[in-house]
GROMACS .gro file of C-alpha atoms in nm:
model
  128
    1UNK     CA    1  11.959   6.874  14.862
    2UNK     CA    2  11.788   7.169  14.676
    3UNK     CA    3  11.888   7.156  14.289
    4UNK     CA    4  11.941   7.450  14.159
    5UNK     CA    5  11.826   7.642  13.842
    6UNK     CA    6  11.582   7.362  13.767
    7UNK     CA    7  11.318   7.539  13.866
    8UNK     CA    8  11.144   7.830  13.647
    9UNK     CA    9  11.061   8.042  14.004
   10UNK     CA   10  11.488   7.991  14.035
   11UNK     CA   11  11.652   7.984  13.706
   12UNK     CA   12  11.998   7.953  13.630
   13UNK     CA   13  12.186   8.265  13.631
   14UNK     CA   14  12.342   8.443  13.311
   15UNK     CA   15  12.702   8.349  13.450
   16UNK     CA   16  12.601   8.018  13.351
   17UNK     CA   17  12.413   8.030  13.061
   18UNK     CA   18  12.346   8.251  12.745
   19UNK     CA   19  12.138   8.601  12.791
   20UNK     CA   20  11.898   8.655  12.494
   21UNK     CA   21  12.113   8.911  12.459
   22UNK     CA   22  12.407   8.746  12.433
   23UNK     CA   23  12.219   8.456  12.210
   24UNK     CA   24  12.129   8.695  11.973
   25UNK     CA   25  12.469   8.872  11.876
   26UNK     CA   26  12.578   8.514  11.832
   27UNK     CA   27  12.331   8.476  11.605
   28UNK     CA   28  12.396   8.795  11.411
   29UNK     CA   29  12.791   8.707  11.403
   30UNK     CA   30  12.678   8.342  11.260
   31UNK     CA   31  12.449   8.511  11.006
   32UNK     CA   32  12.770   8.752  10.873
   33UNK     CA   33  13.029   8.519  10.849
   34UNK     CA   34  12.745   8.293  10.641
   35UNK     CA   35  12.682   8.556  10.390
   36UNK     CA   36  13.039   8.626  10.391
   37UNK     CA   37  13.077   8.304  10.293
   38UNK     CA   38  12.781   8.275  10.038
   39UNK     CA   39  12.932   8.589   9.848
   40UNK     CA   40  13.255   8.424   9.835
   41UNK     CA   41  13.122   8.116   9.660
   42UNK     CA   42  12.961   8.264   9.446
   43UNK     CA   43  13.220   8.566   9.331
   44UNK     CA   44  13.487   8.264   9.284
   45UNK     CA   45  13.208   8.065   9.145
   46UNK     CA   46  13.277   7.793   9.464
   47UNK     CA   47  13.004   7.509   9.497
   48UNK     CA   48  12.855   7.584   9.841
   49UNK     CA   49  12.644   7.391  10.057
   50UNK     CA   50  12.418   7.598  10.262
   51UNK     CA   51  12.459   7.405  10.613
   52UNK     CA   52  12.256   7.609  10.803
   53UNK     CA   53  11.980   7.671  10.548
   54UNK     CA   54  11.911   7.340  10.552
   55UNK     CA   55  11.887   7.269  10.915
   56UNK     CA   56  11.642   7.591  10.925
   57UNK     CA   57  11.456   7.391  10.706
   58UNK     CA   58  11.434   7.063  10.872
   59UNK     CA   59  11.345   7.299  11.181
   60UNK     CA   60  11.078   7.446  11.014
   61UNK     CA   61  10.871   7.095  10.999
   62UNK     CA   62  10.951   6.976  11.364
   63UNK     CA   63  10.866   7.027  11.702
   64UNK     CA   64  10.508   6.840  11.805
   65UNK     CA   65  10.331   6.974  11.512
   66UNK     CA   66  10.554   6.965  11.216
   67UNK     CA   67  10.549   6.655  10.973
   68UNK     CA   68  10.921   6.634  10.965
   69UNK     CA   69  11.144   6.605  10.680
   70UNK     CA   70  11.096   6.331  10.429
   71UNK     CA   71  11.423   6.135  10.393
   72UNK     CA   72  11.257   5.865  10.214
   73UNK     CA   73  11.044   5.539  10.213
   74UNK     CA   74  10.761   5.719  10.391
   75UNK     CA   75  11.020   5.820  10.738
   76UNK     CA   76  11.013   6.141  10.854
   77UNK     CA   77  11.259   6.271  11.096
   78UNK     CA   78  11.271   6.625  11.283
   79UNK     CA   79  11.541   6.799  11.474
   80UNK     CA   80  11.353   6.748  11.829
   81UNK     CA   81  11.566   6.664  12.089
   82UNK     CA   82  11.634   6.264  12.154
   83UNK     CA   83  11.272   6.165  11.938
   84UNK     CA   84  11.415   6.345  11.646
   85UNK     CA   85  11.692   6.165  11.475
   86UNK     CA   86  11.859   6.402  11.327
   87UNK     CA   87  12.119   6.514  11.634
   88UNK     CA   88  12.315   6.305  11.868
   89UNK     CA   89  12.161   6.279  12.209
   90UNK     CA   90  12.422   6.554  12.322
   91UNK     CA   91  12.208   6.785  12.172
   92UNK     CA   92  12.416   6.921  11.993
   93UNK     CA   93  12.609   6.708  11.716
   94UNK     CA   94  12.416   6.530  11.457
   95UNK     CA   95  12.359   6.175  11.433
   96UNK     CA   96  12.466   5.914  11.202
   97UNK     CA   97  12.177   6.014  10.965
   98UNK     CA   98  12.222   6.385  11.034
   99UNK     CA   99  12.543   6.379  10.919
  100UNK     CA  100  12.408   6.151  10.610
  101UNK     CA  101  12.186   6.416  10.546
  102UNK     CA  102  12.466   6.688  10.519
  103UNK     CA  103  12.679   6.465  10.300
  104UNK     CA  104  12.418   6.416  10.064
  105UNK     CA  105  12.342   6.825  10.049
  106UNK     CA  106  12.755   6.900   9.988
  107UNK     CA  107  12.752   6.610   9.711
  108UNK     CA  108  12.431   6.759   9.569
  109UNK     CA  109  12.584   7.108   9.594
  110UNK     CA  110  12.949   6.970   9.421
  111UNK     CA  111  12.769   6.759   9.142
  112UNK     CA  112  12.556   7.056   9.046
  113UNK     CA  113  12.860   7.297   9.010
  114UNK     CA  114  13.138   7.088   8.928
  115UNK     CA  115  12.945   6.846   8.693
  116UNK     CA  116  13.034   6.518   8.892
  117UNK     CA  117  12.789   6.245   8.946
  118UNK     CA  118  12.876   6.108   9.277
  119UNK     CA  119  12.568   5.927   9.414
  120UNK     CA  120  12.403   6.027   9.695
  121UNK     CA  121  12.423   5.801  10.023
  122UNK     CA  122  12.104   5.588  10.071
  123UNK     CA  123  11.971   5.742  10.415
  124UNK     CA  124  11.802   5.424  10.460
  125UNK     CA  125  12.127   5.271  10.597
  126UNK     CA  126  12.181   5.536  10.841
  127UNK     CA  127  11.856   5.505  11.002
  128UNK     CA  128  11.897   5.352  11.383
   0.00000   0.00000   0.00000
């Protein structure tokens, strides 16, 4: 039993996966609908947490020589795969403290426009 497409000399096919091609028109469809959404919020004068910005920036300080983002009592966490702690181990979903993370960024973003003061979660209690 030969496995197949695990191997760079016999990689899986486009049929099943995404062509750079195709990976980057999904990125430039992502990209509109965001700004279509960032000049919404602000014409109606919506509070807007910028998701993706802020996983760009926790990408920006992993992978094996980034120092991570700083949730906190000296931990650092990155978006690497399975060592990271900020995604499930699907790869794809965040964790428990990924998802902390984004809560905390939407009640930042709704206490700064809407002048509530709903505290942020303690990350701490997310860790695992």
């Amino acid at each position: 039993l030969t496995p197949y497409g695990l191997h760079p000399s016999d990689p899986l096919g486009g049929k099943y996966t995404l062509t750079v091609t195709e990976a980057t028109y999904i990125n430039t469809v992502i990209d509109a609908y965001n700004s279509t959404i960032a000049a919404e919020a602000a014409e109606h004068g919506w509070g807007l947490a910028d998701v993706n910005a802020i996983f760009n920036q926790i990408a920006s300080v992993s992978g094996p020589s980034g120092s991570g983002y700083n949730i906190g009592g000296g931990i650092r966490v990155k978006t690497d795969f399975i060592s990271g702690g900020i995604f499930s181990y699907d790869g794809v979903h965040p964790s428990t403290l990924g998802y902390a993370i984004l809560a905390n960024e939407i009640i930042k973003a709704a206490n700064e426009n809407y002048g509530s003061s709903v505290p942020l979660l303690n990350l701490m209690n997310y860790l695992q």
